[in-house]
mmCIF file of C-alpha atoms in Angstrom:
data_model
loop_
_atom_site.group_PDB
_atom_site.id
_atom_site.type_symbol
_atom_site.label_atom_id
_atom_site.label_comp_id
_atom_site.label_asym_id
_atom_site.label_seq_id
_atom_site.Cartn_x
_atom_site.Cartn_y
_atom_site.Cartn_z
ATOM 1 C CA UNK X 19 -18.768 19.434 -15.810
ATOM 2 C CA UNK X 20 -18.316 18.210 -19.415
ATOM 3 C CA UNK X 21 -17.371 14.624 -21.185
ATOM 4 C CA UNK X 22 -14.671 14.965 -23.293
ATOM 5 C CA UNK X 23 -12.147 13.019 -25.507
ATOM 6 C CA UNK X 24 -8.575 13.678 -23.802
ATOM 7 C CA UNK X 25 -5.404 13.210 -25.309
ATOM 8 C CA UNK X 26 -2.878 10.806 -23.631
ATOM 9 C CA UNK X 27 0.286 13.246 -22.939
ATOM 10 C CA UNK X 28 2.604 10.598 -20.524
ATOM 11 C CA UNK X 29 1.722 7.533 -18.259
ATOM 12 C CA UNK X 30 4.444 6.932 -16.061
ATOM 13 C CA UNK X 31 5.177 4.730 -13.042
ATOM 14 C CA UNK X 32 6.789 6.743 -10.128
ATOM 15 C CA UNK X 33 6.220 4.270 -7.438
ATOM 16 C CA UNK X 34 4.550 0.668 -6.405
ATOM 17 C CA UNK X 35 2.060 0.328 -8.160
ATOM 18 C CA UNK X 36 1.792 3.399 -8.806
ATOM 19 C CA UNK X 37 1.486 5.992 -12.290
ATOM 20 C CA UNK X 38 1.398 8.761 -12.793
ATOM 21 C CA UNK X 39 -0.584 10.748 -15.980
ATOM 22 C CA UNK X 40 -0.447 13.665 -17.903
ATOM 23 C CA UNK X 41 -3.651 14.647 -20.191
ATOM 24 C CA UNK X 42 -4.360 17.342 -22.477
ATOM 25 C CA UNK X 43 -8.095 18.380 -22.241
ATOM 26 C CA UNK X 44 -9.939 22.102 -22.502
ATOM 27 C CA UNK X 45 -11.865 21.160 -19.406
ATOM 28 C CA UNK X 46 -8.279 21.841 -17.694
ATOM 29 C CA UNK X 47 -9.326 25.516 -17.310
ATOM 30 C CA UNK X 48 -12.344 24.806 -15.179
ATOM 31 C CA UNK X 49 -10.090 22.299 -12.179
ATOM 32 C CA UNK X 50 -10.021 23.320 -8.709
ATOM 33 C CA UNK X 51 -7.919 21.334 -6.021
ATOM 34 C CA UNK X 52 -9.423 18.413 -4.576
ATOM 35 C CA UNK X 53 -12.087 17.597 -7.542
ATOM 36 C CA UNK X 54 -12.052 14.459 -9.681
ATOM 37 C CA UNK X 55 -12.613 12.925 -12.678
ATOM 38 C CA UNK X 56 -14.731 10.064 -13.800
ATOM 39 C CA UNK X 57 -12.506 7.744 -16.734
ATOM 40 C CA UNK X 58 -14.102 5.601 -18.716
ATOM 41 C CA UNK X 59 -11.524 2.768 -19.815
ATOM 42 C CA UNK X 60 -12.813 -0.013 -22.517
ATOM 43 C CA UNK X 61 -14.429 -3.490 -21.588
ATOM 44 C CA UNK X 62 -15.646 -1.723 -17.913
ATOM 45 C CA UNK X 63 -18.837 -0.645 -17.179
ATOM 46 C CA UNK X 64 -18.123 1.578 -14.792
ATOM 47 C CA UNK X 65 -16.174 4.534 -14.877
ATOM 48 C CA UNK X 66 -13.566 5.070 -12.495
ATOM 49 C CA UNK X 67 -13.161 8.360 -10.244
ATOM 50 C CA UNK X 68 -9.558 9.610 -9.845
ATOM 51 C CA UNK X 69 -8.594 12.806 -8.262
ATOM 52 C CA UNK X 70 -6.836 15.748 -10.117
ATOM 53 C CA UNK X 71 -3.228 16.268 -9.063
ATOM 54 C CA UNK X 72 -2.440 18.994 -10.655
ATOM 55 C CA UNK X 73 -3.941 22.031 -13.243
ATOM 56 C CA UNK X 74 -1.517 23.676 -15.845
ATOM 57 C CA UNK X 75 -3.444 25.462 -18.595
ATOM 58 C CA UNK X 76 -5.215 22.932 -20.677
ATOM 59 C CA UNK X 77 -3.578 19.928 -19.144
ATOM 60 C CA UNK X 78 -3.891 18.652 -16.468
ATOM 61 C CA UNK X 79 -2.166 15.331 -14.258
ATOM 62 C CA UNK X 80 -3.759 12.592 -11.970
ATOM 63 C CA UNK X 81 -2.213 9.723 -10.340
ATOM 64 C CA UNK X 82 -3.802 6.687 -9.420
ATOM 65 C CA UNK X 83 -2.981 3.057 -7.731
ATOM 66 C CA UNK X 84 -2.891 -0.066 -9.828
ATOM 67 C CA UNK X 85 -5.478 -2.180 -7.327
ATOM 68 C CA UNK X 86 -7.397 -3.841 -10.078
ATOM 69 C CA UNK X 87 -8.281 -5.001 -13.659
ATOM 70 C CA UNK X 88 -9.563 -1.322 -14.592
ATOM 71 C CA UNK X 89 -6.392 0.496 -13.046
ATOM 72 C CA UNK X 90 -4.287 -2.359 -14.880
ATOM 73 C CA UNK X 91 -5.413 -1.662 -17.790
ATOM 74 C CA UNK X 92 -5.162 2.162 -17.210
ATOM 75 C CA UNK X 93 -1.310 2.241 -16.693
ATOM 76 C CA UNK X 94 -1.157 0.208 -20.103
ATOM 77 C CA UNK X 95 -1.877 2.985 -21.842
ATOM 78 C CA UNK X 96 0.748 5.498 -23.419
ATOM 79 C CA UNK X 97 0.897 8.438 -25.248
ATOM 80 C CA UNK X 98 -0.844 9.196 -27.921
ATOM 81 C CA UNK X 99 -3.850 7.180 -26.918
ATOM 82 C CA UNK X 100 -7.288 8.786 -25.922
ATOM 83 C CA UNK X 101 -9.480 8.428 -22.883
ATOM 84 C CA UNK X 102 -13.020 9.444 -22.392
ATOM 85 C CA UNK X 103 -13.366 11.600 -19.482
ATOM 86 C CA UNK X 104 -16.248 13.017 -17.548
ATOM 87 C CA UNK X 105 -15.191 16.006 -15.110
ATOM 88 C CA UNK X 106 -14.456 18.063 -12.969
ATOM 89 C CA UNK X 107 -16.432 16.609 -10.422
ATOM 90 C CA UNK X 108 -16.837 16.908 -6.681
ATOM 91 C CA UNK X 109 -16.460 19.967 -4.308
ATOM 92 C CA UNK X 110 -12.802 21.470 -3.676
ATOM 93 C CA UNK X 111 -10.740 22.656 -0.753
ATOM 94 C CA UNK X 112 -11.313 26.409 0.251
ATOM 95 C CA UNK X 113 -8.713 28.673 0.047
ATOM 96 C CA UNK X 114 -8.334 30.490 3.109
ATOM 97 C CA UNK X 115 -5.878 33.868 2.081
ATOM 98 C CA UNK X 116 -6.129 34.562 6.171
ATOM 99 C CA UNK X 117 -4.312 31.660 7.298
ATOM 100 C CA UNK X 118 -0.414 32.082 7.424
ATOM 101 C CA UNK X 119 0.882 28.547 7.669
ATOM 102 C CA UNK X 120 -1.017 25.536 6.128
ATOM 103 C CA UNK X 121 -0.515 22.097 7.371
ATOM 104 C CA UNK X 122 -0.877 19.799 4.914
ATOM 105 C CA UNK X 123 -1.540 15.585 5.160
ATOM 106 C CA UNK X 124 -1.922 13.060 2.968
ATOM 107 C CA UNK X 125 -1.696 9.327 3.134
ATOM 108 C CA UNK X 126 -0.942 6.963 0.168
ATOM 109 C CA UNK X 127 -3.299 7.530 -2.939
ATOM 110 C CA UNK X 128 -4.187 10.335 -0.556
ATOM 111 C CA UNK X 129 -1.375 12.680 -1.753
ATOM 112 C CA UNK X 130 -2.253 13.743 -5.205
ATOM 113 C CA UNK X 131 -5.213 16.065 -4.356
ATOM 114 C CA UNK X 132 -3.575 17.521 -2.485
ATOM 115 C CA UNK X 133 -0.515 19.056 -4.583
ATOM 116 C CA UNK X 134 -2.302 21.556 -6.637
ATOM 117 C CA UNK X 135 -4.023 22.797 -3.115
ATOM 118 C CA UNK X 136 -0.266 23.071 -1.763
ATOM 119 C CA UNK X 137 0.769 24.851 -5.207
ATOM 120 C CA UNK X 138 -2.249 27.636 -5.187
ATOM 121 C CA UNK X 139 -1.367 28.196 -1.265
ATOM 122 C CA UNK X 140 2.082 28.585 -2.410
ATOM 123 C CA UNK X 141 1.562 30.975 -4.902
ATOM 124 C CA UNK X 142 -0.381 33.218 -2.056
ATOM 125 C CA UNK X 143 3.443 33.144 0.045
ATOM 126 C CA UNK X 144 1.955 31.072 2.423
ATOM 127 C CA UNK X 145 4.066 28.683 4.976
ATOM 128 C CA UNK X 146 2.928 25.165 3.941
ATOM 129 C CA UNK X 147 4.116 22.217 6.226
ATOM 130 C CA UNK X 148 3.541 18.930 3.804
ATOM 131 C CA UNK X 149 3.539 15.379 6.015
ATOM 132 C CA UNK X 150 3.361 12.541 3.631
ATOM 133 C CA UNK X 151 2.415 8.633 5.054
ATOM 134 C CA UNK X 152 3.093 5.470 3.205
ATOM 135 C CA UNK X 153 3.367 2.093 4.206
ATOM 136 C CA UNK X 154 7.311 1.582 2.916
ATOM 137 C CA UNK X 155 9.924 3.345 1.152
ATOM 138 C CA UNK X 156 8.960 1.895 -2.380
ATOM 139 C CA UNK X 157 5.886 3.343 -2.284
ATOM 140 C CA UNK X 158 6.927 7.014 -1.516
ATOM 141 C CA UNK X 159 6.171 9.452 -4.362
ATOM 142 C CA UNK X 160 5.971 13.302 -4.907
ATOM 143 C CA UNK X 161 8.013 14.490 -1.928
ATOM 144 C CA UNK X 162 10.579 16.200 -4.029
ATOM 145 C CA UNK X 163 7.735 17.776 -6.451
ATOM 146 C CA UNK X 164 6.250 19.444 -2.619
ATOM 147 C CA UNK X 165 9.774 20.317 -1.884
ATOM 148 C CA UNK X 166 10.247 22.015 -5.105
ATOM 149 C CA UNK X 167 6.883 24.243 -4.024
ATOM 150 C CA UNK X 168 9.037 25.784 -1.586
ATOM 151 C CA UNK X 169 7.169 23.451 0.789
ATOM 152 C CA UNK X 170 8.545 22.072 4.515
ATOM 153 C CA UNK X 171 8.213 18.382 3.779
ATOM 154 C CA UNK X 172 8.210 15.072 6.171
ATOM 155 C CA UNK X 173 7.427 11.672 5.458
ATOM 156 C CA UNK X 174 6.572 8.816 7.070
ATOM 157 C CA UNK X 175 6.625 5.129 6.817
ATOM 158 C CA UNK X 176 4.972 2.497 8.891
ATOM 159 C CA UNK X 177 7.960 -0.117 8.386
ATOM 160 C CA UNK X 178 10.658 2.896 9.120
ATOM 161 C CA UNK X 179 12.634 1.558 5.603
ATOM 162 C CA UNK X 180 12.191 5.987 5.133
ATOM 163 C CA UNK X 181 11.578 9.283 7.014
ATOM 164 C CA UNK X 182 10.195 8.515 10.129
ATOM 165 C CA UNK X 183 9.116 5.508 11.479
ATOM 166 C CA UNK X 184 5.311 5.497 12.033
ATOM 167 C CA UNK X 185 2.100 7.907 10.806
ATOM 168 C CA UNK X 186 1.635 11.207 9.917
ATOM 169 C CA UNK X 187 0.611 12.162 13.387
ATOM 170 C CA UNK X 188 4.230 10.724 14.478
ATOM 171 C CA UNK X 189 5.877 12.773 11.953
ATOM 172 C CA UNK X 190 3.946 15.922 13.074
ATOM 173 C CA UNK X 191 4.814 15.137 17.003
ATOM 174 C CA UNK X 192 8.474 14.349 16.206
ATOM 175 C CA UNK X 193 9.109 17.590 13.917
ATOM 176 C CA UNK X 194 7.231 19.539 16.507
ATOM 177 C CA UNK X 195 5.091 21.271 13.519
ATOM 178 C CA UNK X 196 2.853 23.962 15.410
ATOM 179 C CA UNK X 197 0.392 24.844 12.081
ATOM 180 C CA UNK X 198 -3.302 23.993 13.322
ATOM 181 C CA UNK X 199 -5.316 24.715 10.293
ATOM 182 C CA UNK X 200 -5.524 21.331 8.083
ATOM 183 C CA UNK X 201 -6.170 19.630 4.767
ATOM 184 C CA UNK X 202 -5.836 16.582 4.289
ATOM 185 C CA UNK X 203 -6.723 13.443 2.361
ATOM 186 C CA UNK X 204 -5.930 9.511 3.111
ATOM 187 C CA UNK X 205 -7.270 5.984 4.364
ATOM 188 C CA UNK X 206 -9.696 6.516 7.028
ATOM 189 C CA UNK X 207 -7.735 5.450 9.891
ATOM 190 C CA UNK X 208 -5.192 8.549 8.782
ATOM 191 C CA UNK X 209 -8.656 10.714 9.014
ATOM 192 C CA UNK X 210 -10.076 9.798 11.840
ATOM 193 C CA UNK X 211 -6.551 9.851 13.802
ATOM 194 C CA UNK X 212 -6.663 13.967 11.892
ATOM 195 C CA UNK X 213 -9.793 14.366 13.398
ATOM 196 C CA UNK X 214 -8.913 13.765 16.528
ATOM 197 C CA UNK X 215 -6.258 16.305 17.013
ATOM 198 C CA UNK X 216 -7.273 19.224 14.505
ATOM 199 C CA UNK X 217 -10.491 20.760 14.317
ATOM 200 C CA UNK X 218 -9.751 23.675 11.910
ATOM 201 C CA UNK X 219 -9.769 22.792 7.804
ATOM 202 C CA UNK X 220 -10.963 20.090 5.801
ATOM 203 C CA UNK X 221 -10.632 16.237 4.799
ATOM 204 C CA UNK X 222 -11.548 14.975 1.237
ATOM 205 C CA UNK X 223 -13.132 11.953 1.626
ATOM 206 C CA UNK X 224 -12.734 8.681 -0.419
ATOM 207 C CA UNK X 225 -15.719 6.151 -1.818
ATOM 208 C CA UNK X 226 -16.835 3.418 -4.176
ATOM 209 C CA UNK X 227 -18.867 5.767 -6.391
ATOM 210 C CA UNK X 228 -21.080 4.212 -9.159
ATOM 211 C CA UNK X 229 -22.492 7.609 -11.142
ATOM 212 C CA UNK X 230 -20.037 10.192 -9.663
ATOM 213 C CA UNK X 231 -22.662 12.835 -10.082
ATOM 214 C CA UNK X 232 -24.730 12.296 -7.351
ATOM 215 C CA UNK X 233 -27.978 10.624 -9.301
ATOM 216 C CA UNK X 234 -27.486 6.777 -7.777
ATOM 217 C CA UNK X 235 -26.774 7.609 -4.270
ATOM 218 C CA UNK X 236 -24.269 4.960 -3.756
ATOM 219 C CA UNK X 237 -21.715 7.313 -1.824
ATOM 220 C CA UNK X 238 -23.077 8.747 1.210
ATOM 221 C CA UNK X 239 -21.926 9.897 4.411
ATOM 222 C CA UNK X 240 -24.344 10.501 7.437
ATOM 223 C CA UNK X 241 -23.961 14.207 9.030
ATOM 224 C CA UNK X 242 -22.250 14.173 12.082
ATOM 225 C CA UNK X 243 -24.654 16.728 13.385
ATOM 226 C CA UNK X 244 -28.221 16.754 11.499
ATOM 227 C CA UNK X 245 -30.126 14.001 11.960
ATOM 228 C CA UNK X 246 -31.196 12.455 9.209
ATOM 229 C CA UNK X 247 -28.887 14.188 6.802
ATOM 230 C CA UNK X 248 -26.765 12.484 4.562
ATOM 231 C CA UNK X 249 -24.261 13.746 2.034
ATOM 232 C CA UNK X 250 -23.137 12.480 -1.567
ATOM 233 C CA UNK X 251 -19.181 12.441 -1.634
ATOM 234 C CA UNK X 252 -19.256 12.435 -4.862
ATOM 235 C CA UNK X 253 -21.404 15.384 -4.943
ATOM 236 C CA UNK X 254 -21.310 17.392 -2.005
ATOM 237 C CA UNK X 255 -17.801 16.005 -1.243
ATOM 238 C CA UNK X 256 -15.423 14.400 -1.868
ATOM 239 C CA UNK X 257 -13.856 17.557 0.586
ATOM 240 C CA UNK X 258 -15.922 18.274 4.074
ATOM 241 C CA UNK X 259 -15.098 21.017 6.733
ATOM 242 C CA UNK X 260 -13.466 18.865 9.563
ATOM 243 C CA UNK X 261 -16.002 16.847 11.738
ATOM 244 C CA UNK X 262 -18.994 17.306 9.092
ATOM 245 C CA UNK X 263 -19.664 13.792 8.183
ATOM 246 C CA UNK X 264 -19.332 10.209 9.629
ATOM 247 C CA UNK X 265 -16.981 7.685 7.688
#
C-alpha cells in the first residue's frame, strides 16, 4: 500500500446518483479485484473507502454512490484535478483456474468490484454468468461493459421498470443458471439471501471504516466458527470465503 497524488482522468455520471472515475496513479500496477482505496477529499476528516472497478496499466477506475456531503463533493470534481489516495487496500477475490463457469452477483454499489474479477476470469476462457440487482431501471449501470466481457448477463429490478422483476436470486431461478461456485458483493440482505443457497466462493463485505488499515478496529466481523475471533474488513476483508464471518 502507498499514498499517492493521482491525477483526475474523467468523472462521469452513468446512473442515479451515480459516477463513475477514471485515475491515473503508478500504484495501478499493484490492484487486485475486490481491493479498495481510501480518498481523501478536502474539508473531511475522514477518508473515504471506495472499491476498485477496474485495473488497466497505470490507471485505474472506481465508481461510487453520491449518499453524502463527501461523495457530493467527489463527483464535483473533473479532470485535471488531483486526489490524495491511500491504496490498495483490503484482501481480493481468489482466482480459482479449476472452476469452468463462474457465477457472478452483485447488488447496487455492489457491482464495481466485481468487474475486474469478471475481466481476469474472462481472460482465463472461463464461462462467467453476471446477475446484476438494482432497485429501478435508472439506477442500472455496467451491464453492457459485462456483456462486452463476453459475459452471460441478467439484471434485476425490485420495481420490474427492467430485466426481471425481483432479486438476484429471482433472476438466477428464472434463467435457470446452474453455475454453483460464487462471488459476489451487495447490501446484506443480497448476502445473506447468497448465503443461503451457495456455499462455494466468496462475498466482499461492506463497512463504515474509520483507518482502513486495520489500526482502529472500527470494522469487524465476528467468525462464524471460532469463538472469540473477529475479523477487520478492512483488513482481513473486505472479501471472505462464503459463511466465514457474521454480518
Amino acid at each position: 500500500m502507498q499514498e499517492e497524488r493521482v491525477k483526475i482522468l474523467s468523472n462521469t455520471n452513468i446512473a442515479k446518483d451515480t459516477w463513475c472515475m477514471e485515475l491515473s496513479a503508478d500504484m495501478a500496477k499493484d490492484m487486485k479485484p475486490g481491493q479498495f482505496v481510501n480518498i481523501k477529499i478536502d474539508g473531511f476528516m475522514l477518508r473515504r473507502p471506495i472499491s476498485i472497478s477496474s485495473v488497466e496499466d497505470h490507471k485505474f477506475v472506481i465508481v461510487y454512490k453520491v449518499v453524502g456531503d463527501g461523495t457530493k463533493k467527489l463527483s464535483m470534481m473533473h479532470a485535471n484535478h488531483y486526489l490524495d489516495v491511500f491504496g490498495p487496500l483490503g484482501s481480493s477475490y481468489p482466482l480459482h483456474e479449476e472452476e469452468d463457469e463462474i457465477l457472478i452477483i452483485g447488488g447496487g454499489v455492489g457491482v464495481p468490484p466485481l468487474y475486474e474479477l469478471a475481466k481476469q476470469y474472462r481472460r482465463m476462457n472461463k464461462k462467467v454468468y453476471v446477475v446484476l440487482g438494482f432497485n429501478d431501471a435508472d439506477s442500472v449501470f455496467y451491464e453492457e461493459e459485462f456483456k462486452a466481457l463476453g459475459c452471460d448477463v441478467s439484471v434485476a429490478t425490485m420495481d420490474g421498470s427492467y430485466g426481471i422483476k425481483g432479486t438476484v436470486i429471482d433472476a438466477i431461478k428464472e434463467k435457470d443458471i446452474k453455475a454453483d461456485f460464487t462471488c459476489s458483493c451487495g447490501p446484506r440482505a443480497m448476502l445473506k439471501a447468497v448465503e443461503e443457497k451457495y456455499t462455494r466462493g466468496y462475498m466482499s463485505f461492506e463497512a463504515r471504516m474509520a483507518c482502513g488499515i486495520g489500526a482502529c478496529m472500527a470494522c469487524v466481523a465476528k467468525d462464524k466458527k471460532e469463538e472469540n475471533m473477529y475479523h477487520r474488513i478492512c483488513k482481513e476483508g473486505p472479501v471472505f470465503p462464503i459463511g466465514k464471518v457474521e454480518y
